Amino acid sequence: MSTPSIPKTQTAIILRQYGEPTAMEVDKAYKVPSLEEVTPTKVLIKNVFAGINFIDTNVRRGKYPSQLPIIPGMEGAGTVVAAGSEVQQLFPMGSKVGYMGMGLQSYAEYALIEADKCVPILDSNVSFEDICGAMMQGMTAHYLTSADGTYEVKKDDHVLIHAGAGGMGLLLTQVCKLKGAKVTTTVSTQQKAQKSKAAGADNVVLYANQDGTPTDAWVEEARKTTPNGQGFNVIYDSVGKTTFAHSLDLIAKRGMVALYGSASGPPDPIQPLDLVKNSTKITRPTLFHHVENAITLRHRANEALTWIASGKVKFDYVKYPLDQAAKAHEDLQGRSTTGKLLLQI
Ligand SMILES: NC(=O)c1ccc[n+]([C@@H]2O[C@H](COP(=O)([O-])OP(=O)(O)OC[C@H]3O[C@@H](n4cnc5c(N)ncnc54)[C@H](OP(=O)(O)O)[C@@H]3O)[C@@H](O)[C@H]2O)c1
């Protein structure tokens, strides 16, 4: 295949100072990495999609300080336009590729990525949308529910998933259903409840008032969805401050609370002795510790991609043009979205 022509400049989203979504500027003349920068283990990718994740809003606010300016974004899907001498065989020119990792700077037309963060896509029929879905969110749904990750979800387990209509919530619900579990979710609006139900949730409860403020009435409603009110075997809590104490309360004996995010803020501290009531296990896992090397990253990504590409798990997304990244962040942190947010490039 002949070398594609690579422009000198591109459109990229630049964060020069931490702040609100508008802190992200659109730069239409940002330098494209040169071929000299494609060292032996790197891959230069022309992005088709950059995925937006909730963690990006925290990076933008300065919760993970780094040397500014940066291009935000931790994942993408696109085609290989150049690859270093050691990785050309795995990443041939023109082939499809996905990638995920901290600080990979994906909100741009081009991304220069270390090959060990890249997943070669062997089936060229797989869509770029689905590839992006299998990256951070697909892999997270995989490790959270697997024996080699957080908790192996089993047939007839009772599972509670908070924020059930979000990007993670919709994927997790479907994966847990695939494994034969009974799933209850929490959401903030009726419209989100419908979305969560359509993804397969057996029960959906509203954990917020119409103005979005938290309520407690849902706790007993959720408990009643388990046999004899015994509670849930595993609770996937990505909301944190407004839900975590309730999650501890709703856990079954010897159950696991997986606090894997804190969209509403960090939860209040607890005492270790609070766990004795149900011999509760708590974990605060992160994907980055479950994809320590290229082998585990590609294994998880491929399993997630198989779920999605086979149609067993439907990847639900909404697309924003690249130059609308600020609007996408505003919508995500304002709780007005369902499913995954993709930046179309
Ligand atoms: N640990 C890991 O490995 C890992 C990996 C990926 C993602 N995550 C975490 O998973 C969570 C979901 O990520 P996502 O990208 O799929 O986002 P998302 O779920 O699509 O969006 C966040 C959702 O959280 C809920 N929420 C509750 N209180 C909120 C508040 N005060 N402000 C904003 N949102 C609030 C909202 O749903 P309702 O309106 O229904 O309440 C909102 O839609 C995030 O916490 C993220 O950090 C963790």
mmCIF file of C-alpha atoms and ligand atoms in Angstrom:
data_model
loop_
_atom_site.group_PDB
_atom_site.id
_atom_site.type_symbol
_atom_site.label_atom_id
_atom_site.label_comp_id
_atom_site.label_asym_id
_atom_site.label_seq_id
_atom_site.Cartn_x
_atom_site.Cartn_y
_atom_site.Cartn_z
ATOM 1 C CA MET A 1 0.000 0.000 0.000
ATOM 2 C CA SER A 2 1.392 3.438 -0.869
ATOM 3 C CA THR A 3 2.131 5.974 1.847
ATOM 4 C CA PRO A 4 -0.939 8.176 2.376
ATOM 5 C CA SER A 5 -0.352 11.882 2.185
ATOM 6 C CA ILE A 6 -0.211 13.293 5.678
ATOM 7 C CA PRO A 7 -0.948 16.995 6.061
ATOM 8 C CA LYS A 8 1.317 19.275 8.082
ATOM 9 C CA THR A 9 -1.549 20.648 10.196
ATOM 10 C CA GLN A 10 -4.808 19.338 11.605
ATOM 11 C CA THR A 11 -7.816 20.283 13.708
ATOM 12 C CA ALA A 12 -7.262 19.418 17.362
ATOM 13 C CA ILE A 13 -8.896 20.274 20.688
ATOM 14 C CA ILE A 14 -6.397 21.996 22.960
ATOM 15 C CA LEU A 15 -6.601 22.470 26.723
ATOM 16 C CA ARG A 16 -4.302 25.332 27.716
ATOM 17 C CA GLN A 17 -5.703 25.830 31.213
ATOM 18 C CA TYR A 18 -7.931 23.712 33.435
ATOM 19 C CA GLY A 19 -11.556 24.730 33.764
ATOM 20 C CA GLU A 20 -15.057 24.480 32.411
ATOM 21 C CA PRO A 21 -15.817 22.842 29.028
ATOM 22 C CA THR A 22 -15.113 26.101 27.193
ATOM 23 C CA ALA A 23 -11.505 25.859 28.378
ATOM 24 C CA MET A 24 -11.119 23.417 25.484
ATOM 25 C CA GLU A 25 -10.211 25.399 22.352
ATOM 26 C CA VAL A 26 -10.500 24.301 18.736
ATOM 27 C CA ASP A 27 -7.155 24.746 16.955
ATOM 28 C CA LYS A 28 -7.499 24.332 13.193
ATOM 29 C CA ALA A 29 -3.778 24.575 12.494
ATOM 30 C CA TYR A 30 -2.233 22.262 15.077
ATOM 31 C CA LYS A 31 0.925 20.434 14.028
ATOM 32 C CA VAL A 32 0.543 16.819 12.854
ATOM 33 C CA PRO A 33 3.289 14.511 14.211
ATOM 34 C CA SER A 34 5.979 14.097 11.548
ATOM 35 C CA LEU A 35 7.070 10.723 10.144
ATOM 36 C CA GLU A 36 10.394 11.190 11.988
ATOM 37 C CA GLU A 37 8.427 11.074 15.240
ATOM 38 C CA VAL A 38 7.061 7.621 14.354
ATOM 39 C CA THR A 39 9.843 5.815 16.249
ATOM 40 C CA PRO A 40 10.162 1.968 16.040
ATOM 41 C CA THR A 41 7.369 1.166 18.522
ATOM 42 C CA LYS A 42 4.868 3.897 17.595
ATOM 43 C CA VAL A 43 1.812 3.991 15.371
ATOM 44 C CA LEU A 44 0.472 7.123 13.662
ATOM 45 C CA ILE A 45 -3.304 6.889 13.441
ATOM 46 C CA LYS A 46 -5.807 8.911 11.443
ATOM 47 C CA ASN A 47 -8.725 9.009 13.867
ATOM 48 C CA VAL A 48 -12.280 8.329 12.745
ATOM 49 C CA PHE A 49 -13.682 8.607 16.290
ATOM 50 C CA ALA A 50 -12.324 9.767 19.620
ATOM 51 C CA GLY A 51 -14.315 8.435 22.558
ATOM 52 C CA ILE A 52 -15.382 10.757 25.371
ATOM 53 C CA ASN A 53 -15.259 9.316 28.881
ATOM 54 C CA PHE A 54 -16.403 10.820 32.173
ATOM 55 C CA ILE A 55 -12.776 10.838 33.346
ATOM 56 C CA ASP A 56 -12.040 13.389 30.567
ATOM 57 C CA THR A 57 -14.203 15.924 32.438
ATOM 58 C CA ASN A 58 -12.024 15.384 35.515
ATOM 59 C CA VAL A 59 -8.813 15.727 33.504
ATOM 60 C CA ARG A 60 -10.189 18.965 32.045
ATOM 61 C CA ARG A 61 -10.918 20.258 35.561
ATOM 62 C CA GLY A 62 -7.307 19.561 36.611
ATOM 63 C CA LYS A 63 -7.881 16.511 38.812
ATOM 64 C CA TYR A 64 -4.994 14.696 37.076
ATOM 65 C CA PRO A 65 -2.418 17.505 36.757
ATOM 66 C CA SER A 66 0.032 17.344 33.855
ATOM 67 C CA GLN A 67 2.110 19.762 31.807
ATOM 68 C CA LEU A 68 -0.304 21.950 29.779
ATOM 69 C CA PRO A 69 -1.222 22.414 26.983
ATOM 70 C CA ILE A 70 -2.605 18.989 26.220
ATOM 71 C CA ILE A 71 -4.973 17.433 23.732
ATOM 72 C CA PRO A 72 -7.611 15.644 25.882
ATOM 73 C CA GLY A 73 -8.858 12.116 25.223
ATOM 74 C CA MET A 74 -7.825 8.581 26.182
ATOM 75 C CA GLU A 75 -9.170 6.474 23.351
ATOM 76 C CA GLY A 76 -9.914 6.388 19.680
ATOM 77 C CA ALA A 77 -10.502 4.315 16.576
ATOM 78 C CA GLY A 78 -9.058 4.939 13.158
ATOM 79 C CA THR A 79 -6.666 3.727 10.474
ATOM 80 C CA VAL A 80 -2.919 3.272 10.547
ATOM 81 C CA VAL A 81 -1.106 5.843 8.380
ATOM 82 C CA ALA A 82 2.433 5.005 9.538
ATOM 83 C CA ALA A 83 4.007 2.495 11.912
ATOM 84 C CA GLY A 84 7.482 2.137 13.377
ATOM 85 C CA SER A 85 9.872 -0.558 12.128
ATOM 86 C CA GLU A 86 9.208 -2.932 15.071
ATOM 87 C CA VAL A 87 5.409 -2.857 14.807
ATOM 88 C CA GLN A 88 4.696 -2.516 11.081
ATOM 89 C CA GLN A 89 3.789 -6.166 10.718
ATOM 90 C CA LEU A 90 1.109 -5.994 13.419
ATOM 91 C CA PHE A 91 -0.154 -2.592 12.272
ATOM 92 C CA PRO A 92 -0.035 -2.522 8.465
ATOM 93 C CA MET A 93 -0.758 0.722 6.667
ATOM 94 C CA GLY A 94 -4.480 1.268 6.120
ATOM 95 C CA SER A 95 -5.554 -1.288 8.737
ATOM 96 C CA LYS A 96 -8.138 -0.522 11.419
ATOM 97 C CA VAL A 97 -6.926 0.076 14.952
ATOM 98 C CA GLY A 98 -8.305 0.998 18.368
ATOM 99 C CA TYR A 99 -6.323 2.412 21.297
ATOM 100 C CA MET A 100 -6.790 3.291 24.960
ATOM 101 C CA GLY A 101 -4.588 4.706 27.692
ATOM 102 C CA MET A 102 -4.086 7.620 30.073
ATOM 103 C CA GLY A 103 -3.113 10.855 28.332
ATOM 104 C CA LEU A 104 -3.164 9.545 24.744
ATOM 105 C CA GLN A 105 -4.464 12.863 23.334
ATOM 106 C CA SER A 106 -7.162 11.518 21.035
ATOM 107 C CA TYR A 107 -9.358 14.616 20.471
ATOM 108 C CA ALA A 108 -7.616 15.357 17.163
ATOM 109 C CA GLU A 109 -7.460 14.217 13.563
ATOM 110 C CA TYR A 110 -4.193 12.338 14.133
ATOM 111 C CA ALA A 111 -2.761 10.528 17.157
ATOM 112 C CA LEU A 112 0.746 9.140 17.659
ATOM 113 C CA ILE A 113 0.414 6.160 20.002
ATOM 114 C CA GLU A 114 2.779 3.578 21.517
ATOM 115 C CA ALA A 115 1.873 0.234 19.941
ATOM 116 C CA ASP A 116 1.389 -1.427 23.330
ATOM 117 C CA LYS A 117 -1.693 0.781 23.831
ATOM 118 C CA CYS A 118 -3.072 -0.200 20.403
ATOM 119 C CA VAL A 119 -5.361 -3.062 19.432
ATOM 120 C CA PRO A 120 -4.980 -4.387 15.875
ATOM 121 C CA ILE A 121 -8.416 -5.051 14.355
ATOM 122 C CA LEU A 122 -8.194 -8.185 12.256
ATOM 123 C CA ASP A 123 -11.766 -8.124 10.903
ATOM 124 C CA SER A 124 -11.983 -5.138 8.577
ATOM 125 C CA ASN A 125 -15.790 -5.361 8.604
ATOM 126 C CA VAL A 126 -16.001 -4.199 12.206
ATOM 127 C CA SER A 127 -17.229 -0.598 12.397
ATOM 128 C CA PHE A 128 -15.119 2.210 13.855
ATOM 129 C CA GLU A 129 -17.979 2.969 16.254
ATOM 130 C CA ASP A 130 -17.880 -0.564 17.653
ATOM 131 C CA ILE A 131 -14.073 -0.474 17.918
ATOM 132 C CA CYS A 132 -14.332 2.693 20.008
ATOM 133 C CA GLY A 133 -17.032 1.080 22.162
ATOM 134 C CA ALA A 134 -14.725 -1.814 22.976
ATOM 135 C CA MET A 135 -11.999 0.470 24.298
ATOM 136 C CA MET A 136 -12.413 2.142 27.705
ATOM 137 C CA GLN A 137 -16.062 1.295 28.331
ATOM 138 C CA GLY A 138 -16.089 -2.165 26.742
ATOM 139 C CA MET A 139 -12.911 -3.211 28.543
ATOM 140 C CA THR A 140 -14.237 -1.804 31.825
ATOM 141 C CA ALA A 141 -17.474 -3.793 31.499
ATOM 142 C CA HIS A 142 -15.255 -6.822 30.823
ATOM 143 C CA TYR A 143 -12.945 -6.572 33.845
ATOM 144 C CA LEU A 144 -15.727 -5.520 36.252
ATOM 145 C CA THR A 145 -17.690 -8.713 35.511
ATOM 146 C CA SER A 146 -14.873 -11.271 34.958
ATOM 147 C CA ALA A 147 -13.113 -13.768 37.180
ATOM 148 C CA ASP A 148 -9.757 -12.167 36.302
ATOM 149 C CA GLY A 149 -11.100 -8.750 37.237
ATOM 150 C CA THR A 150 -13.414 -7.435 39.940
ATOM 151 C CA TYR A 151 -16.229 -9.967 40.392
ATOM 152 C CA GLU A 152 -17.300 -12.883 38.228
ATOM 153 C CA VAL A 153 -20.975 -12.278 37.562
ATOM 154 C CA LYS A 154 -22.828 -15.586 37.656
ATOM 155 C CA LYS A 155 -26.221 -16.879 36.576
ATOM 156 C CA ASP A 156 -28.984 -15.737 38.974
ATOM 157 C CA ASP A 157 -26.751 -13.215 40.766
ATOM 158 C CA HIS A 158 -28.642 -10.082 41.778
ATOM 159 C CA VAL A 159 -26.745 -7.077 40.458
ATOM 160 C CA LEU A 160 -27.344 -3.368 41.109
ATOM 161 C CA ILE A 161 -25.937 -0.918 38.554
ATOM 162 C CA HIS A 162 -26.065 2.811 39.283
ATOM 163 C CA ALA A 163 -26.470 5.339 36.445
ATOM 164 C CA GLY A 164 -27.954 2.548 34.338
ATOM 165 C CA ALA A 165 -28.551 4.657 31.214
ATOM 166 C CA GLY A 166 -25.029 6.064 30.950
ATOM 167 C CA GLY A 167 -22.355 4.746 28.621
ATOM 168 C CA MET A 168 -21.026 2.324 31.223
ATOM 169 C CA GLY A 169 -24.454 1.544 32.640
ATOM 170 C CA LEU A 170 -25.946 0.358 29.335
ATOM 171 C CA LEU A 171 -22.944 -1.856 28.556
ATOM 172 C CA LEU A 172 -22.710 -3.324 32.064
ATOM 173 C CA THR A 173 -26.427 -4.092 32.129
ATOM 174 C CA GLN A 174 -26.211 -6.065 28.895
ATOM 175 C CA VAL A 175 -23.055 -7.936 29.929
ATOM 176 C CA CYS A 176 -24.619 -8.926 33.265
ATOM 177 C CA LYS A 177 -27.775 -10.095 31.473
ATOM 178 C CA LEU A 178 -25.599 -12.089 29.059
ATOM 179 C CA LYS A 179 -24.139 -13.857 32.095
ATOM 180 C CA GLY A 180 -27.620 -14.716 33.377
ATOM 181 C CA ALA A 181 -27.863 -12.210 36.243
ATOM 182 C CA LYS A 182 -30.946 -10.331 37.450
ATOM 183 C CA VAL A 183 -30.243 -6.637 36.997
ATOM 184 C CA THR A 184 -31.668 -3.648 38.831
ATOM 185 C CA THR A 185 -30.506 -0.174 37.794
ATOM 186 C CA THR A 186 -30.843 3.354 39.109
ATOM 187 C CA VAL A 187 -31.393 6.388 36.851
ATOM 188 C CA SER A 188 -32.428 10.018 37.293
ATOM 189 C CA THR A 189 -35.280 10.403 34.774
ATOM 190 C CA GLN A 190 -38.165 8.470 33.199
ATOM 191 C CA GLN A 191 -36.552 8.811 29.777
ATOM 192 C CA LYS A 192 -33.376 7.202 31.145
ATOM 193 C CA ALA A 193 -35.497 4.511 32.797
ATOM 194 C CA GLN A 194 -36.901 3.562 29.390
ATOM 195 C CA LYS A 195 -33.397 3.426 27.943
ATOM 196 C CA SER A 196 -32.183 1.202 30.750
ATOM 197 C CA LYS A 197 -35.187 -1.119 30.416
ATOM 198 C CA ALA A 198 -34.576 -1.392 26.681
ATOM 199 C CA ALA A 199 -31.004 -2.491 27.458
ATOM 200 C CA GLY A 200 -32.439 -5.398 29.454
ATOM 201 C CA ALA A 201 -32.626 -4.188 33.053
ATOM 202 C CA ASP A 202 -35.188 -6.286 34.948
ATOM 203 C CA ASN A 203 -36.000 -3.427 37.335
ATOM 204 C CA VAL A 204 -35.258 0.272 37.143
ATOM 205 C CA VAL A 205 -35.639 2.685 40.043
ATOM 206 C CA LEU A 206 -35.424 6.485 40.016
ATOM 207 C CA TYR A 207 -32.877 7.799 42.517
ATOM 208 C CA ALA A 208 -33.449 11.500 41.862
ATOM 209 C CA ASN A 209 -36.208 14.087 42.029
ATOM 210 C CA GLN A 210 -37.305 15.888 38.862
ATOM 211 C CA ASP A 211 -34.727 18.627 39.512
ATOM 212 C CA GLY A 212 -31.969 16.015 39.785
ATOM 213 C CA THR A 213 -31.548 16.220 43.561
ATOM 214 C CA PRO A 214 -31.056 12.816 45.216
ATOM 215 C CA THR A 215 -33.883 11.082 47.080
ATOM 216 C CA ASP A 216 -33.748 8.029 49.380
ATOM 217 C CA ALA A 217 -37.104 6.475 48.508
ATOM 218 C CA TRP A 218 -35.512 4.250 45.874
ATOM 219 C CA VAL A 219 -33.434 2.289 48.401
ATOM 220 C CA GLU A 220 -36.286 0.138 49.742
ATOM 221 C CA GLU A 221 -37.738 -0.135 46.234
ATOM 222 C CA ALA A 222 -34.416 -1.561 45.013
ATOM 223 C CA ARG A 223 -34.095 -3.889 48.007
ATOM 224 C CA LYS A 224 -37.527 -5.364 47.233
ATOM 225 C CA THR A 225 -36.278 -6.505 43.813
ATOM 226 C CA THR A 226 -34.074 -9.111 45.568
ATOM 227 C CA PRO A 227 -35.463 -12.373 47.082
ATOM 228 C CA ASN A 228 -36.681 -11.717 50.649
ATOM 229 C CA GLY A 229 -34.985 -8.334 50.462
ATOM 230 C CA GLN A 230 -31.614 -10.067 50.933
ATOM 231 C CA GLY A 231 -29.741 -7.467 48.894
ATOM 232 C CA PHE A 232 -27.439 -7.607 45.885
ATOM 233 C CA ASN A 233 -24.492 -9.941 45.311
ATOM 234 C CA VAL A 234 -22.582 -7.188 43.537
ATOM 235 C CA ILE A 235 -23.200 -3.458 43.231
ATOM 236 C CA TYR A 236 -21.494 -1.425 40.511
ATOM 237 C CA ASP A 237 -21.371 2.116 41.871
ATOM 238 C CA SER A 238 -19.960 4.820 39.585
ATOM 239 C CA VAL A 239 -21.877 7.666 41.232
ATOM 240 C CA GLY A 240 -20.142 7.833 44.623
ATOM 241 C CA LYS A 241 -21.196 10.604 46.968
ATOM 242 C CA THR A 242 -24.972 10.305 46.618
ATOM 243 C CA THR A 243 -25.135 6.489 46.350
ATOM 244 C CA PHE A 244 -22.220 4.793 48.147
ATOM 245 C CA ALA A 245 -23.716 4.661 51.669
ATOM 246 C CA HIS A 246 -26.882 3.174 50.160
ATOM 247 C CA SER A 247 -24.805 0.664 48.202
ATOM 248 C CA LEU A 248 -23.281 -0.567 51.479
ATOM 249 C CA ASP A 249 -26.763 -0.840 52.916
ATOM 250 C CA LEU A 250 -28.112 -2.806 49.936
ATOM 251 C CA ILE A 251 -25.367 -5.414 49.697
ATOM 252 C CA ALA A 252 -26.158 -9.092 50.362
ATOM 253 C CA LYS A 253 -24.110 -11.113 52.836
ATOM 254 C CA ARG A 254 -20.552 -11.544 51.487
ATOM 255 C CA GLY A 255 -21.405 -9.293 48.545
ATOM 256 C CA MET A 256 -19.040 -6.964 46.713
ATOM 257 C CA VAL A 257 -19.429 -3.205 46.315
ATOM 258 C CA ALA A 258 -17.345 -2.052 43.341
ATOM 259 C CA LEU A 259 -16.961 1.715 43.552
ATOM 260 C CA TYR A 260 -15.600 2.306 40.074
ATOM 261 C CA GLY A 261 -16.349 6.017 39.711
ATOM 262 C CA SER A 262 -17.663 9.061 41.537
ATOM 263 C CA ALA A 263 -19.706 11.147 39.097
ATOM 264 C CA SER A 264 -21.488 12.937 41.979
ATOM 265 C CA GLY A 265 -18.272 13.436 43.977
ATOM 266 C CA PRO A 266 -16.148 11.329 46.348
ATOM 267 C CA PRO A 267 -18.172 9.336 48.889
ATOM 268 C CA ASP A 268 -18.061 10.155 52.594
ATOM 269 C CA PRO A 269 -15.516 8.129 54.595
ATOM 270 C CA ILE A 270 -16.601 4.891 56.270
ATOM 271 C CA GLN A 271 -15.277 2.824 59.172
ATOM 272 C CA PRO A 272 -13.855 -0.665 58.490
ATOM 273 C CA LEU A 273 -16.249 -2.038 61.113
ATOM 274 C CA ASP A 274 -19.180 -0.885 58.961
ATOM 275 C CA LEU A 275 -18.377 -3.905 56.791
ATOM 276 C CA VAL A 276 -18.967 -6.544 59.450
ATOM 277 C CA LYS A 277 -22.769 -6.443 59.182
ATOM 278 C CA ASN A 278 -22.693 -8.333 55.869
ATOM 279 C CA SER A 279 -19.005 -9.355 55.601
ATOM 280 C CA THR A 280 -18.991 -6.836 52.753
ATOM 281 C CA LYS A 281 -16.125 -6.650 50.286
ATOM 282 C CA ILE A 282 -15.319 -3.226 48.828
ATOM 283 C CA THR A 283 -13.034 -2.435 45.929
ATOM 284 C CA ARG A 284 -12.161 0.767 44.089
ATOM 285 C CA PRO A 285 -10.854 -0.644 40.799
ATOM 286 C CA THR A 286 -9.498 1.123 37.734
ATOM 287 C CA LEU A 287 -9.177 -0.167 34.193
ATOM 288 C CA PHE A 288 -5.541 0.927 34.034
ATOM 289 C CA HIS A 289 -4.630 -1.817 36.551
ATOM 290 C CA HIS A 290 -6.473 -4.432 34.495
ATOM 291 C CA VAL A 291 -4.655 -3.785 31.221
ATOM 292 C CA GLU A 292 -1.082 -3.777 32.484
ATOM 293 C CA ASN A 293 0.443 -4.833 29.181
ATOM 294 C CA ALA A 294 -0.394 -5.185 25.491
ATOM 295 C CA ILE A 295 -1.457 -8.815 25.914
ATOM 296 C CA THR A 296 -4.141 -8.137 28.552
ATOM 297 C CA LEU A 297 -5.227 -4.924 26.819
ATOM 298 C CA ARG A 298 -5.769 -6.706 23.504
ATOM 299 C CA HIS A 299 -7.385 -9.721 25.171
ATOM 300 C CA ARG A 300 -9.967 -7.593 26.991
ATOM 301 C CA ALA A 301 -10.564 -5.327 23.998
ATOM 302 C CA ASN A 302 -11.096 -8.292 21.684
ATOM 303 C CA GLU A 303 -13.531 -10.002 24.050
ATOM 304 C CA ALA A 304 -15.481 -6.744 24.431
ATOM 305 C CA LEU A 305 -15.404 -6.212 20.680
ATOM 306 C CA THR A 306 -16.709 -9.740 20.114
ATOM 307 C CA TRP A 307 -19.692 -9.014 22.378
ATOM 308 C CA ILE A 308 -20.423 -5.785 20.529
ATOM 309 C CA ALA A 309 -19.674 -6.788 16.940
ATOM 310 C CA SER A 310 -21.690 -10.018 17.286
ATOM 311 C CA GLY A 311 -24.708 -7.994 18.418
ATOM 312 C CA LYS A 312 -24.907 -9.759 21.811
ATOM 313 C CA VAL A 313 -24.252 -6.379 23.376
ATOM 314 C CA LYS A 314 -25.562 -3.293 21.606
ATOM 315 C CA PHE A 315 -23.230 -0.324 21.736
ATOM 316 C CA ASP A 316 -25.389 2.784 22.132
ATOM 317 C CA TYR A 317 -23.793 6.116 21.270
ATOM 318 C CA VAL A 318 -24.377 9.704 20.222
ATOM 319 C CA LYS A 319 -22.009 11.503 17.867
ATOM 320 C CA TYR A 320 -20.701 15.066 18.162
ATOM 321 C CA PRO A 321 -18.461 16.759 15.592
ATOM 322 C CA LEU A 322 -14.875 17.188 16.849
ATOM 323 C CA ASP A 323 -15.257 20.964 17.154
ATOM 324 C CA GLN A 324 -18.246 20.426 19.491
ATOM 325 C CA ALA A 325 -16.125 18.718 22.171
ATOM 326 C CA ALA A 326 -16.969 21.457 24.701
ATOM 327 C CA LYS A 327 -20.709 20.972 24.126
ATOM 328 C CA ALA A 328 -20.278 17.204 24.543
ATOM 329 C CA HIS A 329 -18.517 17.693 27.906
ATOM 330 C CA GLU A 330 -21.230 20.107 29.013
ATOM 331 C CA ASP A 331 -23.945 17.563 28.172
ATOM 332 C CA LEU A 332 -22.102 14.674 29.852
ATOM 333 C CA GLN A 333 -21.435 16.461 33.123
ATOM 334 C CA GLY A 334 -24.931 18.013 32.997
ATOM 335 C CA ARG A 335 -26.460 14.472 33.006
ATOM 336 C CA SER A 336 -28.395 15.089 29.803
ATOM 337 C CA THR A 337 -26.830 12.224 27.827
ATOM 338 C CA THR A 338 -27.480 8.501 27.582
ATOM 339 C CA GLY A 339 -25.039 5.979 26.163
ATOM 340 C CA LYS A 340 -21.554 6.768 24.934
ATOM 341 C CA LEU A 341 -20.376 10.078 23.459
ATOM 342 C CA LEU A 342 -18.221 9.846 20.323
ATOM 343 C CA LEU A 343 -16.365 12.700 18.650
ATOM 344 C CA GLN A 344 -16.631 12.251 14.896
ATOM 345 C CA ILE A 345 -13.489 13.339 13.121
HETATM 346 N N1 LIG B 1 -12.846 2.662 37.233
HETATM 347 C C1 LIG B 1 -12.831 2.442 35.919
HETATM 348 O O1 LIG B 1 -12.071 1.587 35.439
HETATM 349 C C2 LIG B 1 -13.748 3.241 35.037
HETATM 350 C C3 LIG B 1 -13.676 3.115 33.649
HETATM 351 C C4 LIG B 1 -14.625 3.803 32.863
HETATM 352 C C5 LIG B 1 -15.564 4.620 33.479
HETATM 353 N N2 LIG B 1 -15.539 4.742 34.839
HETATM 354 C C6 LIG B 1 -16.533 5.570 35.541
HETATM 355 O O2 LIG B 1 -17.810 5.144 35.144
HETATM 356 C C7 LIG B 1 -18.720 6.228 35.289
HETATM 357 C C8 LIG B 1 -19.558 6.331 34.043
HETATM 358 O O3 LIG B 1 -18.760 6.797 32.979
HETATM 359 P P1 LIG B 1 -19.415 7.160 31.575
HETATM 360 O O4 LIG B 1 -18.330 7.760 30.768
HETATM 361 O O5 LIG B 1 -20.169 5.987 31.070
HETATM 362 O O6 LIG B 1 -20.443 8.315 31.996
HETATM 363 P P2 LIG B 1 -22.038 8.250 32.029
HETATM 364 O O7 LIG B 1 -22.469 7.159 32.952
HETATM 365 O O8 LIG B 1 -22.538 8.221 30.634
HETATM 366 O O9 LIG B 1 -22.377 9.659 32.668
HETATM 367 C C9 LIG B 1 -22.351 9.823 34.047
HETATM 368 C C10 LIG B 1 -23.729 9.553 34.656
HETATM 369 O O10 LIG B 1 -23.605 9.602 36.075
HETATM 370 C C11 LIG B 1 -24.833 9.965 36.628
HETATM 371 N N3 LIG B 1 -24.670 10.994 37.663
HETATM 372 C C12 LIG B 1 -25.150 10.925 38.916
HETATM 373 N N4 LIG B 1 -24.870 12.032 39.608
HETATM 374 C C13 LIG B 1 -24.198 12.843 38.767
HETATM 375 C C14 LIG B 1 -23.655 14.150 38.917
HETATM 376 N N5 LIG B 1 -23.756 14.843 40.071
HETATM 377 N N6 LIG B 1 -23.033 14.708 37.857
HETATM 378 C C15 LIG B 1 -22.919 14.029 36.702
HETATM 379 N N7 LIG B 1 -23.421 12.783 36.507
HETATM 380 C C16 LIG B 1 -24.057 12.187 37.530
HETATM 381 C C17 LIG B 1 -25.715 10.496 35.482
HETATM 382 O O11 LIG B 1 -26.748 9.540 35.228
HETATM 383 P P3 LIG B 1 -28.185 9.811 35.921
HETATM 384 O O12 LIG B 1 -28.666 11.107 35.380
HETATM 385 O O13 LIG B 1 -29.015 8.657 35.542
HETATM 386 O O14 LIG B 1 -27.916 9.899 37.397
HETATM 387 C C18 LIG B 1 -24.763 10.614 34.324
HETATM 388 O O15 LIG B 1 -25.404 10.405 33.090
HETATM 389 C C19 LIG B 1 -17.887 7.469 35.616
HETATM 390 O O16 LIG B 1 -17.933 7.691 37.000
HETATM 391 C C20 LIG B 1 -16.499 7.051 35.197
HETATM 392 O O17 LIG B 1 -15.498 7.742 35.871
HETATM 393 C C21 LIG B 1 -14.662 4.074 35.619
#
